[in-house]
Short mmCIF file of C-alpha atoms and ligand atoms in Angstrom, two decimals:
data_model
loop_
_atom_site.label_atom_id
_atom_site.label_comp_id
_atom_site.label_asym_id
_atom_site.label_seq_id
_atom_site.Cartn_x
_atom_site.Cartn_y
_atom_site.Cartn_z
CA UNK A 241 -36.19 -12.00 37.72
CA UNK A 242 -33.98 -8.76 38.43
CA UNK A 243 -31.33 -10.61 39.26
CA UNK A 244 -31.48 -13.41 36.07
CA UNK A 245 -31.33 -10.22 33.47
CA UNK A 246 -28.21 -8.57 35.34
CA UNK A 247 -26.53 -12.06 35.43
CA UNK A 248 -27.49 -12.85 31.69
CA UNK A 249 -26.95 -8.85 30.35
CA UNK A 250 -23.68 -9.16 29.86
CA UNK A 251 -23.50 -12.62 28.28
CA UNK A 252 -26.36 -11.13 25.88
CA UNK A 253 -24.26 -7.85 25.40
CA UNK A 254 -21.03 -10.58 24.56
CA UNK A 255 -23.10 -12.45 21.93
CA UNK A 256 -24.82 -9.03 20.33
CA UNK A 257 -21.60 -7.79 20.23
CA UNK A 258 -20.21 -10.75 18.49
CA UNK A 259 -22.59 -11.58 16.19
CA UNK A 260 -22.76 -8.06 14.66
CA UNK A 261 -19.52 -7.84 14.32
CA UNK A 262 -19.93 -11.31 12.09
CA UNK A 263 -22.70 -9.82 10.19
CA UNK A 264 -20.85 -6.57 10.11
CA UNK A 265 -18.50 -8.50 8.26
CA UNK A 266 -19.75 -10.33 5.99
CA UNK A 267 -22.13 -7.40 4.75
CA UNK A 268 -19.00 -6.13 3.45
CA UNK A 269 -17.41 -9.12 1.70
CA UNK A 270 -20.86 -9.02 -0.25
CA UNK A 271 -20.16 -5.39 -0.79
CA UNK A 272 -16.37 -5.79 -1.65
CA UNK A 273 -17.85 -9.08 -3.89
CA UNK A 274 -20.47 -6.78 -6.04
CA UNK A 275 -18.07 -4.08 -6.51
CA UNK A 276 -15.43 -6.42 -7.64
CA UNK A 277 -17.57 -8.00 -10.86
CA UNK A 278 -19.42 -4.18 -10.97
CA UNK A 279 -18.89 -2.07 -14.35
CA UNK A 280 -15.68 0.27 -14.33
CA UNK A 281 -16.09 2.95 -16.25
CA UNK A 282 -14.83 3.57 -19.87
CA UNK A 283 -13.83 7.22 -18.59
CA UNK A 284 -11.59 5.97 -15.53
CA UNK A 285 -10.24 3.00 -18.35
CA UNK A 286 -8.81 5.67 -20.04
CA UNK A 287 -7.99 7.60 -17.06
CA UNK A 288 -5.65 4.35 -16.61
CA UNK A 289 -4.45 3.81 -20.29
CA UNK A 290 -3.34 7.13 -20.40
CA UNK A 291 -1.33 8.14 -17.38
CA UNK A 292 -0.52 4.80 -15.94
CA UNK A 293 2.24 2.50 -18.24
CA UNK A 294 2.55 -0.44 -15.87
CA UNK A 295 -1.52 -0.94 -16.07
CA UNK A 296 -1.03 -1.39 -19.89
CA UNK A 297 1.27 -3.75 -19.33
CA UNK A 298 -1.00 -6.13 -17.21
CA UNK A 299 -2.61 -9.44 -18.75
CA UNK A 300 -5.95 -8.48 -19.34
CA UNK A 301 -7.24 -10.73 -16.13
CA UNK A 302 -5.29 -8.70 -13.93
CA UNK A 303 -5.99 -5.30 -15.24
CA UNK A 304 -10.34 -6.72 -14.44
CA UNK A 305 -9.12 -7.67 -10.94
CA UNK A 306 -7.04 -4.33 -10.53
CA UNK A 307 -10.39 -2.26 -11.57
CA UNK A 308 -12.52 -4.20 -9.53
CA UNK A 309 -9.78 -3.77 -6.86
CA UNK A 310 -10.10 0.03 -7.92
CA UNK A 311 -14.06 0.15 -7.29
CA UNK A 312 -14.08 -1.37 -3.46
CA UNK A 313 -10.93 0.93 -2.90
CA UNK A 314 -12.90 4.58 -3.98
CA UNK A 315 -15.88 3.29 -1.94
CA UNK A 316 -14.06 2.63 1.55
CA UNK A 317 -11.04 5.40 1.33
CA UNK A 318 -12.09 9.24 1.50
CA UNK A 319 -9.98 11.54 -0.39
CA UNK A 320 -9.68 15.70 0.60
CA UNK A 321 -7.59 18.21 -1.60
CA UNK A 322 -5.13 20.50 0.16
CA UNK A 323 -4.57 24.15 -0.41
CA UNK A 324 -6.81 24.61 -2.94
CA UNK A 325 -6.51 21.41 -4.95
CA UNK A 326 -9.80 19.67 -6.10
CA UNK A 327 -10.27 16.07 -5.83
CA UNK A 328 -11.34 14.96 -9.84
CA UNK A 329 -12.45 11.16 -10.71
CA UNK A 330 -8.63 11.12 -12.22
CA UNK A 331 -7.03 11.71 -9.18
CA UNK A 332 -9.16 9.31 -7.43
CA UNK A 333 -8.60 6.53 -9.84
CA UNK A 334 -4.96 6.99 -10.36
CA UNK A 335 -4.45 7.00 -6.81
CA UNK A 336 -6.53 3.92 -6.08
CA UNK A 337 -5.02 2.02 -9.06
CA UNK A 338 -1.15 2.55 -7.98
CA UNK A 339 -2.30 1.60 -4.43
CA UNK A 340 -4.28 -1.61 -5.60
CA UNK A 341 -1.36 -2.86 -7.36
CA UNK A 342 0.29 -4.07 -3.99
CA UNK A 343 -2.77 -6.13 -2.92
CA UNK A 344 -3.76 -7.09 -6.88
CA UNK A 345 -2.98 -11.19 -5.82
CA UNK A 346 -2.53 -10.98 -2.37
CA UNK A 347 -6.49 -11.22 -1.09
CA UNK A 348 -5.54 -9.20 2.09
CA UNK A 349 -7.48 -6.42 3.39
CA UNK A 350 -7.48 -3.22 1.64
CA UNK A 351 -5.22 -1.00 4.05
CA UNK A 352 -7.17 -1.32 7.16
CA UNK A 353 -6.92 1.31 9.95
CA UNK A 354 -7.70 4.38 7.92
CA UNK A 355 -9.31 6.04 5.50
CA UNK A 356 -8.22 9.46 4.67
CA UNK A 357 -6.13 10.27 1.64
CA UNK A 358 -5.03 14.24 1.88
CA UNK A 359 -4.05 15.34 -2.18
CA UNK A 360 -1.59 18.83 -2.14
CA UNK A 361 -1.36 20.05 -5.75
CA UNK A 362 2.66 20.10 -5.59
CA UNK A 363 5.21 19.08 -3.54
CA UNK A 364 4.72 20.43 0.30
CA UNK A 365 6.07 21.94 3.07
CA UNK A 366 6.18 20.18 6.19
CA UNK A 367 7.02 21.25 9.90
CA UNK A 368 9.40 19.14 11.38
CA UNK A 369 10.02 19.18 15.33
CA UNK A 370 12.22 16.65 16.69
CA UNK A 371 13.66 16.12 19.71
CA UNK A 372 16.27 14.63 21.26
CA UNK A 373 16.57 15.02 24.99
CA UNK A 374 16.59 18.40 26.06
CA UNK A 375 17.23 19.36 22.68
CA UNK A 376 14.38 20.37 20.59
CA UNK A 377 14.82 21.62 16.74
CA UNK A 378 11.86 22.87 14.14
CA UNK A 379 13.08 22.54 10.35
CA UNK A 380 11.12 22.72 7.67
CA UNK A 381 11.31 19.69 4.58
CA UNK A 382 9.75 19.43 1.13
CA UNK A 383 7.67 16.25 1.03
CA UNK A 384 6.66 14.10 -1.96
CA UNK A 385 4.40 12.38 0.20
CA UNK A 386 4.19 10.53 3.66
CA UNK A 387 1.93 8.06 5.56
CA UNK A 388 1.23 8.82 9.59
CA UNK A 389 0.57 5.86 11.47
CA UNK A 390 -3.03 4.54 11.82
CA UNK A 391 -3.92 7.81 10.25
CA UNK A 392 -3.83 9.53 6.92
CA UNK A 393 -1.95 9.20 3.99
CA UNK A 394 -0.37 12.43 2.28
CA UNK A 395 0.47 12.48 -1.44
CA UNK A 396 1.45 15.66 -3.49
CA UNK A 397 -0.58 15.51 -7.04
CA UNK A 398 2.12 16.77 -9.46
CA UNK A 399 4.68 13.63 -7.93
CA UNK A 400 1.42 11.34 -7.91
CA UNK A 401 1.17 11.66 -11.94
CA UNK A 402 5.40 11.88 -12.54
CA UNK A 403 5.34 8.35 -10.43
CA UNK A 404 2.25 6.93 -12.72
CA UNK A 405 3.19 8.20 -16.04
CA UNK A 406 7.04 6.85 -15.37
CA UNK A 407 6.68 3.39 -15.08
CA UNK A 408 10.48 2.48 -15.34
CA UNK A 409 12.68 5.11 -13.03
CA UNK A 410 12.07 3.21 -9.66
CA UNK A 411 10.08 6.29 -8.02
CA UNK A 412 6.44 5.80 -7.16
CA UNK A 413 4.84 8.05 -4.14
CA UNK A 414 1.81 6.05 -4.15
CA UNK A 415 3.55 2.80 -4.03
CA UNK A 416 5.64 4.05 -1.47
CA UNK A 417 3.39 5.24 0.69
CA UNK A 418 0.86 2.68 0.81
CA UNK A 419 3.84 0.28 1.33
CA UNK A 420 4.25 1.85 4.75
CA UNK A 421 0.32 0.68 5.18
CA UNK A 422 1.02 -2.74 4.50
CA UNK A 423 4.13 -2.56 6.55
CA UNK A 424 1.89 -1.12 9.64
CA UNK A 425 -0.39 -3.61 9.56
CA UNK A 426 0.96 -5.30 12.29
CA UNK A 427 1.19 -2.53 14.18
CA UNK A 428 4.59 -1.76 13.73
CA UNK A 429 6.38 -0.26 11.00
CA UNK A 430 9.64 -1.96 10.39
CA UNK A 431 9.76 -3.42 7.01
CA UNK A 432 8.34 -6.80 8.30
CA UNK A 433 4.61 -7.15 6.82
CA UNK A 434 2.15 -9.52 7.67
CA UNK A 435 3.62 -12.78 5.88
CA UNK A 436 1.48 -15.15 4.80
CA UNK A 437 2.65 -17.87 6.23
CA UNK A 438 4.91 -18.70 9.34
CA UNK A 439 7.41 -20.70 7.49
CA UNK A 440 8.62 -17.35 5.45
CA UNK A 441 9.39 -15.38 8.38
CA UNK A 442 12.79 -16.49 8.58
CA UNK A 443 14.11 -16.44 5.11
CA UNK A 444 12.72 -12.94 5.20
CA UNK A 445 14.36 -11.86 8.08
CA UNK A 446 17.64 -13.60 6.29
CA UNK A 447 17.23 -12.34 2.78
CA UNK A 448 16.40 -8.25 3.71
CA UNK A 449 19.14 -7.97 6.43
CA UNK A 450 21.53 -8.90 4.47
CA UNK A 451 20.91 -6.83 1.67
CA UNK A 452 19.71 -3.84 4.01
CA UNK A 453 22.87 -3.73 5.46
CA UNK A 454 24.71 -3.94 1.73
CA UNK A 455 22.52 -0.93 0.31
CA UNK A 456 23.62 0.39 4.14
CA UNK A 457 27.64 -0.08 3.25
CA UNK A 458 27.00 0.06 -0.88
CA UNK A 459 25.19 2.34 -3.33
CA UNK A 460 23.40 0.42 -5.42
CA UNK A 461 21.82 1.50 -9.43
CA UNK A 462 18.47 -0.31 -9.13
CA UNK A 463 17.52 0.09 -5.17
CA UNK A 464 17.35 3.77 -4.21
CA UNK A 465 19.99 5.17 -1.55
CA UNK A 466 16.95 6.43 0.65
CA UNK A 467 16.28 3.00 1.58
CA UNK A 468 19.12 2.85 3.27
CA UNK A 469 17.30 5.19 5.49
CA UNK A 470 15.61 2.45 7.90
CA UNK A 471 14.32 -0.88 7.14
CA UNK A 472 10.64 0.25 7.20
CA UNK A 473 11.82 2.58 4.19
CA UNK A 474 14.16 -0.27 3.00
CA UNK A 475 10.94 -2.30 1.97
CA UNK A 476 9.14 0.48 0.46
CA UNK A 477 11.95 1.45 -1.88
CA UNK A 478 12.48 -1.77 -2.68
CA UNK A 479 8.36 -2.43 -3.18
CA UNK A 480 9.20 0.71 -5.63
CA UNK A 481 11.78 -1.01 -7.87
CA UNK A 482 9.93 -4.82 -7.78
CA UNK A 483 7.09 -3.09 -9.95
CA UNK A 484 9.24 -0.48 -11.70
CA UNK A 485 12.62 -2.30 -12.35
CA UNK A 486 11.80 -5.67 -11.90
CA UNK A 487 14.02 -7.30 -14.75
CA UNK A 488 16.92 -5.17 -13.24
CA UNK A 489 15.89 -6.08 -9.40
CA UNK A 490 15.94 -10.47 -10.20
CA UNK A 491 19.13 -9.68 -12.32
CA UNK A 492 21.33 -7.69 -9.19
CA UNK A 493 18.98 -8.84 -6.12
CA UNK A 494 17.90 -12.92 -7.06
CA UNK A 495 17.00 -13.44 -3.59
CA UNK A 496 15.33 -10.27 -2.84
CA UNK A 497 13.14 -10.38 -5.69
CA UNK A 498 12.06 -13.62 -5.04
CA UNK A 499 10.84 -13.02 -1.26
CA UNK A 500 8.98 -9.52 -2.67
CA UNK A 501 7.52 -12.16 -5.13
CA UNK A 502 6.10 -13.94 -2.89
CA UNK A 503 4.98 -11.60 -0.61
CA UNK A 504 3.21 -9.83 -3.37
CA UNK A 505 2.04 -13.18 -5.50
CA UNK A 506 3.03 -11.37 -8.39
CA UNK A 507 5.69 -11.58 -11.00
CA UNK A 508 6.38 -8.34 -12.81
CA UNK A 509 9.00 -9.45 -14.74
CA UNK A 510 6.61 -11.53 -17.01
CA UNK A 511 5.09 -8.50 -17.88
CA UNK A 512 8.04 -6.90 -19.27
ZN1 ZN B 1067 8.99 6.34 3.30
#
């Protein structure tokens, strides 16, 4: 009998494991489903009418999806002020709706792998060590905002509301940032997302190389020299100027705009 339980344990422990990890999941596509259809406040509606341009501009079936999208966001991410700052239903919706524009259409998760979102009142001071072989410097640089990987994301407030409440200069911290999430799904963060289907890997690959290396040997008026930087910051940028400059972005960058199209499902220049 001894012997039957310590061969069968750990084909029971396989199949507890697995099936709460199924129920696990879809406890929280009810969840995500309920909070999509919930109420969103008239308060946080005006939070959004107010301070954030490109939500006014949405058809009205988006801007639903994008506060439903809002709702399931605020209930899985946790956000903490920084030196001092206190964490206020705007700065949770404002946040949540700039970040929830990237997944609006594209029914993907919402930025697995963590949770934390750390809010500084103004721009910040970072540490920087780096090293390179024996050599080992400590600077100190001004941040806007950054994203670690697998673990937090760092905005500063006063660039957080300047990136919402300008809709049209190509700079969004939030956008930016959580750009870097989508980017890291995989694991790795080198402006290659999670496409959504085999077949667009390569035109990808084609289309942002090329024009990676002409914003590398070019400056350019609608893609931001910083993205120039790397290609993991090359698709952020450029995830910056599809919702901020998109009329200018199809105009310069055809190709480009169409692969961020359909990477994102969306079409920003039809709400222009
Ligand atoms: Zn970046």
């Amino acid at each position: 009998m001894i012997l039957y339980v310590i061969l069968l344990s750990p084909v029971v422990g396989y199949l507890l494991y697995r099936w709460g990890g199924q129920w696990l999941r879809a406890r929280k596509r009810k969840q995500r489903a309920v909070l999509m259809s919930a109420p969103f406040p008239q308060a946080w509606r005006q939070v959004l009418a107010d301070d954030f341009p490109l939500y006014r501009k949405l058809p009205v079936d988006l801007q639903r999806k994008l506060e439903g999208h809002i709702n399931v966001f605020l209930q899985e991410k946790v956000f903490v002020g920084c030196s001092g700052f206190s964490i206020t239903d705007e700065v949770r919706v404002l946040i949540a709706a700039q970040a929830c524009l990237l997944i609006l259409n594209t029914g993907v998760e919402y930025f697995p792998g963590f949770e934390t979102i750390l809010v500084y009142p103004q721009t910040y001071v970072a540490n920087v060590t780096e090293r390179d072989g024996a050599l080992h410097s400590e600077s100190v640089s001004a941040r806007a905002g950054e994203s670690w990987h697998r673990g937090p994301v760092i905005v500063a407030w006063d660039q957080v509301i300047q990136g919402a409440r300008d809709g049209r200069d190509g700079h969004n911290v939030v956008m930016h940032e959580f750009a870097h999430k989508l980017d890291e799904e995989n694991n790795r963060m080198d402006g290659l997302p999670i496409l959504a289907d085999r077949s667009q890997y390569q035109d990808w690959a084609t289309v942002l190389s090329r024009e990676y290396e002409r914003l590398c040997q070019h400056h350019d008026d609608v893609i931001d020299s910083y993205g120039a930087t790397s290609a993991a910051e090359f698709f952020a940028v450029v995830t910056e100027a599809f919702f901020e400059k998109p009329v200018q972005l199809k105009h310069k960058h055809p190709e480009l705009y169409q692969q961020f199209q359909r990477y994102y499902r969306l079409d920003p220049v039809l709400w222009e």
